[in-house]
Coordinates of C-alpha atoms and ligand atoms in Angstrom, one line a residue:
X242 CA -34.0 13.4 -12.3
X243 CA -37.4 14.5 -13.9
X244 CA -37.1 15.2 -17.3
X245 CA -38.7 18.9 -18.3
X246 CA -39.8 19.4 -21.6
X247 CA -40.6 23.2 -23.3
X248 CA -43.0 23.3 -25.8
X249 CA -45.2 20.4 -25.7
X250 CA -48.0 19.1 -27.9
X251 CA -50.4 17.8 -25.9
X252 CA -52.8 16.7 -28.9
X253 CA -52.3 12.7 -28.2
X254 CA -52.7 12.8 -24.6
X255 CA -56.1 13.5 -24.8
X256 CA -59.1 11.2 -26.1
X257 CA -60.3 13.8 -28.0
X258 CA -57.6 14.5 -30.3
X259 CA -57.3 17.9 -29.6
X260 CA -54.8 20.0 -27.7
X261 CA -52.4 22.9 -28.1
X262 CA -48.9 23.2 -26.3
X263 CA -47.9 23.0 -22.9
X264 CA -45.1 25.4 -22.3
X265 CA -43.2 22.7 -19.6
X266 CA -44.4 19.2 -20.0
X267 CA -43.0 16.0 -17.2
X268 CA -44.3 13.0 -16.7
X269 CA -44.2 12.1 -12.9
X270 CA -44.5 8.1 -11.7
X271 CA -43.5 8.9 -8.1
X272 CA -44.2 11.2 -5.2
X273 CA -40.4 12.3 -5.5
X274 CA -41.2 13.1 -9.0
X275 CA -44.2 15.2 -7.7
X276 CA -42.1 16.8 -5.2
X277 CA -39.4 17.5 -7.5
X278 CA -42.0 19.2 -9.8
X279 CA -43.5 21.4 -7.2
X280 CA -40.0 22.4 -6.1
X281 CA -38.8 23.3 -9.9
X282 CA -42.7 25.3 -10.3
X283 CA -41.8 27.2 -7.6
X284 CA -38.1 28.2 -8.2
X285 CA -39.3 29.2 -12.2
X286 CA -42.1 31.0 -11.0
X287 CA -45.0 28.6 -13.1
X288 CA -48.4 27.2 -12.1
X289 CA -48.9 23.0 -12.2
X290 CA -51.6 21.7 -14.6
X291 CA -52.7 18.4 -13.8
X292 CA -53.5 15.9 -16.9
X293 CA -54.4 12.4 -16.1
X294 CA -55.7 10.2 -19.1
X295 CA -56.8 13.3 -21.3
X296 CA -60.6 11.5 -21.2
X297 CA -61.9 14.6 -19.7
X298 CA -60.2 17.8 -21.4
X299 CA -60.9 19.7 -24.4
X300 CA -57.5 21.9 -24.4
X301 CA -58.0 24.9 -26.6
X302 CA -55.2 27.2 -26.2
X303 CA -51.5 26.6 -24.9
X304 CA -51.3 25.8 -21.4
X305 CA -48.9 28.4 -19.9
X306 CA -46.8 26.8 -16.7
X307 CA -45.8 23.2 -16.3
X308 CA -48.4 20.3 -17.2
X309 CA -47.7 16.9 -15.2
X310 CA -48.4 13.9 -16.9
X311 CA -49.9 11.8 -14.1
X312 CA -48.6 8.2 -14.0
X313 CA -48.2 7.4 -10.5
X314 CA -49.7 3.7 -10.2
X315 CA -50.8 0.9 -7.9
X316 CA -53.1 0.0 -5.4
X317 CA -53.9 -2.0 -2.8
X318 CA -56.1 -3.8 0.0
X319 CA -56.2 -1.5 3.2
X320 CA -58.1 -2.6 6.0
X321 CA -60.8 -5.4 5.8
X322 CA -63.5 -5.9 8.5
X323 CA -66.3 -8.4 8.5
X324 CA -68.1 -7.2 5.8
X325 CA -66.5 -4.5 4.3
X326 CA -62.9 -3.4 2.5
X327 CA -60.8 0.2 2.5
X328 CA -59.2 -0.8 -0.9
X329 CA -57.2 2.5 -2.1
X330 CA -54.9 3.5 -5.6
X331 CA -52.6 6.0 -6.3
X332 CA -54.2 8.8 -8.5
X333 CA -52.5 7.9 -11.8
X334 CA -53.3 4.1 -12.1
X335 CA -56.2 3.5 -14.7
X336 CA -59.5 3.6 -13.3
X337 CA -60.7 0.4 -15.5
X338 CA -57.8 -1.5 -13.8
X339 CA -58.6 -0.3 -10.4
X340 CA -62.3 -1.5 -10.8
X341 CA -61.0 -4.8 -12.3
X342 CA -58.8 -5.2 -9.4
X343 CA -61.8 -4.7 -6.8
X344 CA -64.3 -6.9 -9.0
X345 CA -61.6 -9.5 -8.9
X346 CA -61.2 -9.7 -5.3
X347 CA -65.4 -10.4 -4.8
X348 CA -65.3 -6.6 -3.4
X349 CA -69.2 -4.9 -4.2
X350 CA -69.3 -1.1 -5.0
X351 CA -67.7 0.2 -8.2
X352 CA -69.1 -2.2 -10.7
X353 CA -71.5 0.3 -12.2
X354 CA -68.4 2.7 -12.9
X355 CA -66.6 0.2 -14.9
X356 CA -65.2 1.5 -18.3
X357 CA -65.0 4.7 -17.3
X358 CA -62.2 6.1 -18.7
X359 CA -59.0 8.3 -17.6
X360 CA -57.4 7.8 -14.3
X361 CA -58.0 7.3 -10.5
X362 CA -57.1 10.6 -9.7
X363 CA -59.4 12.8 -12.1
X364 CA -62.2 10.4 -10.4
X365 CA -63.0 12.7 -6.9
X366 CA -62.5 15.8 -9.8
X367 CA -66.0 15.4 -10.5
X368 CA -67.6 12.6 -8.5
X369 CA -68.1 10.3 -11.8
X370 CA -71.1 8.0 -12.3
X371 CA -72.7 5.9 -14.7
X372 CA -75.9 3.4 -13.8
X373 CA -77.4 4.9 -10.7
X374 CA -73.8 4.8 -9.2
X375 CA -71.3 8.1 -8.1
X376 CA -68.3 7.7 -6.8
X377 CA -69.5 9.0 -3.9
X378 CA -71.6 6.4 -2.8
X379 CA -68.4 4.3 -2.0
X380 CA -66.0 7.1 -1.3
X381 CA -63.5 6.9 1.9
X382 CA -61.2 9.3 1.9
X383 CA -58.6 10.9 -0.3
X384 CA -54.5 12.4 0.5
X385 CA -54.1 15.6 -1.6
X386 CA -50.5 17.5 -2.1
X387 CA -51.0 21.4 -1.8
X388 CA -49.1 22.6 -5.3
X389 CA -47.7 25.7 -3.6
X390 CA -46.6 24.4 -0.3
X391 CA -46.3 20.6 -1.1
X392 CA -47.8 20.0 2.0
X393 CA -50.1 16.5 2.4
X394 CA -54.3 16.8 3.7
X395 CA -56.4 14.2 3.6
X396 CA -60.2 15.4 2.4
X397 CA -62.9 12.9 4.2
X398 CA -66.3 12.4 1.9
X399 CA -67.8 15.8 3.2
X400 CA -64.4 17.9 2.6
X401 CA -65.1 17.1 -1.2
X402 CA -68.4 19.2 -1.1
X403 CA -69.3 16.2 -4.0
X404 CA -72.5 16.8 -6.9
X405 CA -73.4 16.1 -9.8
X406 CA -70.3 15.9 -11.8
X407 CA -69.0 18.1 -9.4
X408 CA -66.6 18.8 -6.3
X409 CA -64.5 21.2 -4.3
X410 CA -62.0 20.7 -6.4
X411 CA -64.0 21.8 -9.8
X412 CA -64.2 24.9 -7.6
X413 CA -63.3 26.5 -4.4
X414 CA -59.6 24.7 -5.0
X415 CA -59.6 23.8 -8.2
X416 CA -56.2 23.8 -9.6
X417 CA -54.7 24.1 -5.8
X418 CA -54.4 20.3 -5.1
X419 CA -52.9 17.0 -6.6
X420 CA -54.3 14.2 -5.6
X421 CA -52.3 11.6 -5.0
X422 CA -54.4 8.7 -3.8
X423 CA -57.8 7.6 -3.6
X424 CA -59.5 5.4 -1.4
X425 CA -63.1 3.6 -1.4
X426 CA -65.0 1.4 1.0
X427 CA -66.0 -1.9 -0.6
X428 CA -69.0 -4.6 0.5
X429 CA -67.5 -8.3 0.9
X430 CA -71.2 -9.6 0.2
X431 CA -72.6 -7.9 -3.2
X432 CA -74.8 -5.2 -2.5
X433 CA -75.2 -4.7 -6.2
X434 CA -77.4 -1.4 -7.3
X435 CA -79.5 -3.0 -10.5
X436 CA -82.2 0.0 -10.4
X437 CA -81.0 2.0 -13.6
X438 CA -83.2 1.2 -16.4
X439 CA -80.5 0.1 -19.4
X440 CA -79.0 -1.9 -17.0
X441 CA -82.4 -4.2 -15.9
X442 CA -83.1 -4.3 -19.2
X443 CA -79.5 -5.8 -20.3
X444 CA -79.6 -8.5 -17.3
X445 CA -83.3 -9.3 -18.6
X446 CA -82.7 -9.5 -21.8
X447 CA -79.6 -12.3 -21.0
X448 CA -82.4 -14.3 -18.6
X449 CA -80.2 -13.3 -15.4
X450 CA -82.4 -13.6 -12.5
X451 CA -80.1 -12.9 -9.5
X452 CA -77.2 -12.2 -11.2
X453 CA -73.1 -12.0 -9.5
X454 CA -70.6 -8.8 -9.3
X455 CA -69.4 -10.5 -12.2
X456 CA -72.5 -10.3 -14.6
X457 CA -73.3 -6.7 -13.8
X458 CA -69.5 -6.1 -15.2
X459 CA -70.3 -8.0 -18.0
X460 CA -73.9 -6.1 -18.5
X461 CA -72.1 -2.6 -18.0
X462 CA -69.3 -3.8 -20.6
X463 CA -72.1 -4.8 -23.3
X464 CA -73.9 -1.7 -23.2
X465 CA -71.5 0.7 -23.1
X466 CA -69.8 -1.1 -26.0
X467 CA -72.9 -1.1 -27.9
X468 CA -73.6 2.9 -27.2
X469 CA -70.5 4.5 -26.4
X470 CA -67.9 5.4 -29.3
X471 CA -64.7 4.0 -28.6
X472 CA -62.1 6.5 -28.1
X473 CA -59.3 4.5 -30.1
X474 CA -61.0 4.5 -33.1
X475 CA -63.6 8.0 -32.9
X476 CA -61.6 10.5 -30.9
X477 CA -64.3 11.8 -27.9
X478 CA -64.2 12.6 -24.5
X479 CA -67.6 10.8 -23.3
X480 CA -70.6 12.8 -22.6
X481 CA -69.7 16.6 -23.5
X482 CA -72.5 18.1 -21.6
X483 CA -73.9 18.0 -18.4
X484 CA -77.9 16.8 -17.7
X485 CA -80.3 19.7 -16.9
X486 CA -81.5 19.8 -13.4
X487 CA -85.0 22.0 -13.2
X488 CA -87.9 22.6 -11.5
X489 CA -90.8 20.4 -11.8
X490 CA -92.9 23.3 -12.8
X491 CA -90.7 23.7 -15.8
X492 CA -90.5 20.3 -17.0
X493 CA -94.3 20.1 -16.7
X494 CA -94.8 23.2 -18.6
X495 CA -92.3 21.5 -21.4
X496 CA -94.0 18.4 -21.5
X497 CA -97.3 19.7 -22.6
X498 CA -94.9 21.0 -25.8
X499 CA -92.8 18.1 -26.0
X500 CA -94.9 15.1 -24.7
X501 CA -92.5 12.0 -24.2
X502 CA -89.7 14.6 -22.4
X503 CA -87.9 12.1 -20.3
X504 CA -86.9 13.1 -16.6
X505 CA -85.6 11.5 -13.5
X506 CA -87.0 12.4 -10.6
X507 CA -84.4 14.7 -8.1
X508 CA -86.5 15.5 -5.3
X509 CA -90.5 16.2 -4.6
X510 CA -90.3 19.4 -6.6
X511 CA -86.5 19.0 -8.6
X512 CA -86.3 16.9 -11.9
X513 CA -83.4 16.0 -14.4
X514 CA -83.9 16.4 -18.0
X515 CA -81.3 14.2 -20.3
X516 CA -79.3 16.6 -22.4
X517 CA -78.4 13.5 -24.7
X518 CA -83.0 14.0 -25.7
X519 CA -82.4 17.6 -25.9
X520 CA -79.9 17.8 -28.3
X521 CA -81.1 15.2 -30.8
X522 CA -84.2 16.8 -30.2
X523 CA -82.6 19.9 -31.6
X524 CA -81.4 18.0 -34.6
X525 CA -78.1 17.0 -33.7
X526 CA -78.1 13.3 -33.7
X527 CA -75.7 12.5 -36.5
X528 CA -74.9 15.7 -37.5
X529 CA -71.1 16.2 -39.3
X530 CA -69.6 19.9 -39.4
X531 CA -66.7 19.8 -40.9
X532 CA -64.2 17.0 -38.8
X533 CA -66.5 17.7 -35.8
X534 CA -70.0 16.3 -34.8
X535 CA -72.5 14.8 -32.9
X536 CA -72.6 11.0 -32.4
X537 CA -75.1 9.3 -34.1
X538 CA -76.1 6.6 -31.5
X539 CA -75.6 8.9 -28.7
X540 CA -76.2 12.9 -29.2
X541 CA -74.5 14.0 -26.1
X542 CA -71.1 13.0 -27.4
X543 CA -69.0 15.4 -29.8
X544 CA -66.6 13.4 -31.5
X545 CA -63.8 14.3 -33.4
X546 CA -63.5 12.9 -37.0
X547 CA -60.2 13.6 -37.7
X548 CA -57.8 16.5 -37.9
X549 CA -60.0 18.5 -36.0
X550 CA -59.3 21.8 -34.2
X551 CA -60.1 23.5 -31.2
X552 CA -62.1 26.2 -32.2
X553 CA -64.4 23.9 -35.2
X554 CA -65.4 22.0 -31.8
X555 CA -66.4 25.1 -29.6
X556 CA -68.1 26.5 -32.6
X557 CA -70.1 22.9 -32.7
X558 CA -70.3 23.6 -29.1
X559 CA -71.9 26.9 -29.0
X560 CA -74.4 26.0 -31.7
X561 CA -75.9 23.3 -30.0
X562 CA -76.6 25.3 -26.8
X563 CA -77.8 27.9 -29.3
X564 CA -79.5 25.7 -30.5
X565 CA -81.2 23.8 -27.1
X566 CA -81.8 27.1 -25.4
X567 CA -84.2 29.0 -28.5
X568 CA -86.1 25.3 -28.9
X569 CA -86.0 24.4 -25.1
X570 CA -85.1 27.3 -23.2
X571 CA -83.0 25.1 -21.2
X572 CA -79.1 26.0 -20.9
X573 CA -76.4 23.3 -21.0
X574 CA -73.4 23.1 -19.0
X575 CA -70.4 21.5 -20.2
X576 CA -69.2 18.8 -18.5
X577 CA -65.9 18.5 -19.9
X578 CA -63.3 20.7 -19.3
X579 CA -62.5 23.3 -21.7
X580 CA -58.9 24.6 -21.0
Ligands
FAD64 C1 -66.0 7.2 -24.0 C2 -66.0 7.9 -22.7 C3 -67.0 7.6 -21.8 C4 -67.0 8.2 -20.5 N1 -68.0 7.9 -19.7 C5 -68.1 8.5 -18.5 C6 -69.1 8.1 -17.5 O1 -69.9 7.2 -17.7 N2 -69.2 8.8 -16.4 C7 -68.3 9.8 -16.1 O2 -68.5 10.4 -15.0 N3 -67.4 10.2 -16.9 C8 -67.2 9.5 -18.1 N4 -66.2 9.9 -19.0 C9 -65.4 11.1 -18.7 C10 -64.0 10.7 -18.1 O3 -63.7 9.3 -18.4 C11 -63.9 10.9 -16.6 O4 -64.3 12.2 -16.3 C12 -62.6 10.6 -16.0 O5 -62.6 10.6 -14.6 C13 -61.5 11.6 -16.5 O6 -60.2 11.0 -16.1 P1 -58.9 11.5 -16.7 O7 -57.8 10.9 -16.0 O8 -58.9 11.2 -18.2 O9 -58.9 13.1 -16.5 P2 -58.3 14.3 -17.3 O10 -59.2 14.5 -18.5 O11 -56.9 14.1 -17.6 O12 -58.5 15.5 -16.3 C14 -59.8 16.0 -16.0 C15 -59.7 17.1 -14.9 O13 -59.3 16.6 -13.7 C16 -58.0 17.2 -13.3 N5 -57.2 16.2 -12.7 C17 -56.8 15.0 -13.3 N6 -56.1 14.3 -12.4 C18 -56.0 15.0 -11.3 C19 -55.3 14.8 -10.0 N7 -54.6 13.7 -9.8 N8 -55.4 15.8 -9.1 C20 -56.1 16.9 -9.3 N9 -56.8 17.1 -10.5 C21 -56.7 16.2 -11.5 C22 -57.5 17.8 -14.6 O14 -56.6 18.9 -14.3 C23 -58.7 18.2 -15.3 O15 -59.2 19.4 -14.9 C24 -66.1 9.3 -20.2 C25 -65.1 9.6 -21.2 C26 -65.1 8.9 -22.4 C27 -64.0 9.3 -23.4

């Protein structure tokens, strides 16, 4: 029988450190679990929050309904054709382990996402990338549970309505659907995506010519390790804001300002502008208020120092958009969830 608990803290599930109460609080590991939950929502009247690995979440006030606890695990080999693989998980299994798992069984595709944090489940949530690579580049398919009728649909790649850091479920159902599993479609030969800068570098710098699925884990591994705080020891939920997406007119009218404005190319007349630039442009690089701050190798992270509260990191929060918008007169858009 799933165990319900009133009243709690929620501060430790999340990488951040920082949380407030759920009022009802289970932990599922089984679709009877999930079904149990939805049933006991329903009879008590209260909405289903969904918390996977807390990697994502910055919870700020007390979550009023029941929060799940996602821990619904294990994956497997689906269908394999000549050259290619349907490998699928269940939503709660770890996301490192589920690209270990496909790296380990010579399948091509998700290398570029390893070390991503947080589950399998939050992944579709919004269509996470890292070195030229989104998760819908290899997406298949997904099965979702309907929270109010507990009824199964399975969302194919254009269902998901996937962007930048974004998806359906972010907004037309966000909050309506759990997603159970998740499944991608795999190259047997490598067909490995080497374009992003950091990561040429990295393989260049090790004498790699033509390197195997294997090195380009290793490569991510290295520089992420070497960039990225680590959330065991500095409490942060990776990059806290979104990049801008403008028009080309605007970037070139910011460039004559700010020459060496780095961009990435969009479309013919779209660019992206790194908000990790803007913000230690604006002097944030470093900077400590209080327990809260800015990383100091990489700008777009807040991190939490210790003992930190909700509101000291949305002050920290609103300053540095403040901040970005009067020097820049760009806006940022969070990309973690504020709750
Ligand atoms: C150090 C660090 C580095 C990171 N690097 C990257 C990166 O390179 N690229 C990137 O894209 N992200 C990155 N992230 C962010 C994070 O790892 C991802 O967004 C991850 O997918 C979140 O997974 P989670 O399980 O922790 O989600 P959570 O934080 O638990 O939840 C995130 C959102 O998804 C919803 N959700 C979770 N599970 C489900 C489900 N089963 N069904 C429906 N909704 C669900 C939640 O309700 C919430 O709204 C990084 C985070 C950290 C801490």
């Amino acid at each position: 029988m799933l165990k319900i608990e009133p009243n709690k803290n929620l501060t430790r599930l999340t990488t951040l450190q920082i949380g407030a109460p759920a009022e009802f609080f289970a932990v599922i590991k089984s679709r009877e679990d999930l079904d149990e939950a939805i049933v006991w929502a329903k009879k008590n009247k209260k909405t289903i929050w969904i918390l996977g690995g807390g990697s994502n979440v910055l919870i700020s006030k007390k979550i009023v309904g029941l929060v799940l606890k996602n821990e619904i695990r294990g994956m497997a080999i689906k269908k394999e054709g000549a050259t290619t693989a349907i490998v699928e998980a269940k939503s709660g299994e770890s996301w490192i382990r589920f690209v270990n798992f496909t790296v380990e069984h010579n399948l091509s595709g998700l290398e570029n996402l390893f070390l991503i944090y947080g589950t399998v489940g939050a992944a579709p949530v919004q269509n996470i990338g890292a070195y030229g690579v989104e998760l819908k580049d290899v997406f298949y398919s997904l099965t979702a549970i309907d929270l109010k009728t507990g009824c199964e649909r399975i969302f194919k790649p254009a269902d998901c309505r996937f962007g930048y850091r974004d998806s359906i479920f972010k907004n037309k159902l966000k909050g309506r659907y759990f997603i159970y599993s998740v499944a991608v479609k795999l190259s047997k030969k490598p067909s490995l995506k080497l374009d992003y800068g950091s990561l040429r570098e990295k393989l260049a710098e090790q004498g790699i010519k033509k390197p195997s699925l294997k090195d380009v884990v290793a490569a991510i591994a290295e520089i992420r390790n070497s960039k990225l705080p680590n959330p065991g020891t500095l409490p942060n939920a990776g990059s806290f804001f979104k990049n801008i997406e403008t028009s080309l007119a605007i970037y070139k009218k910011l460039l004559k300002k700010y020459p060496g404005l780095p961009f990435w190319p969009v479309s013919a007349a779209r660019v992206k502008i790194p908000a990790g630039w803007l913000i230690e442009n604006a002097g944030f690089k470093g900077k400590k208020f209080g327990s809260v701050g800015m990383h100091d190798k990489q700008a777009l992270i807040l991190v939490n120092y210790g003992g930190a509260s909700a509101k000291q990191a949305g002050a920290l929060v609103k300053k540095v958009k403040a901040a970005v918008k009067k020097k820049f007169g760009l806006d940022l858009e969070e990309e973690v969830n504020i709750i």
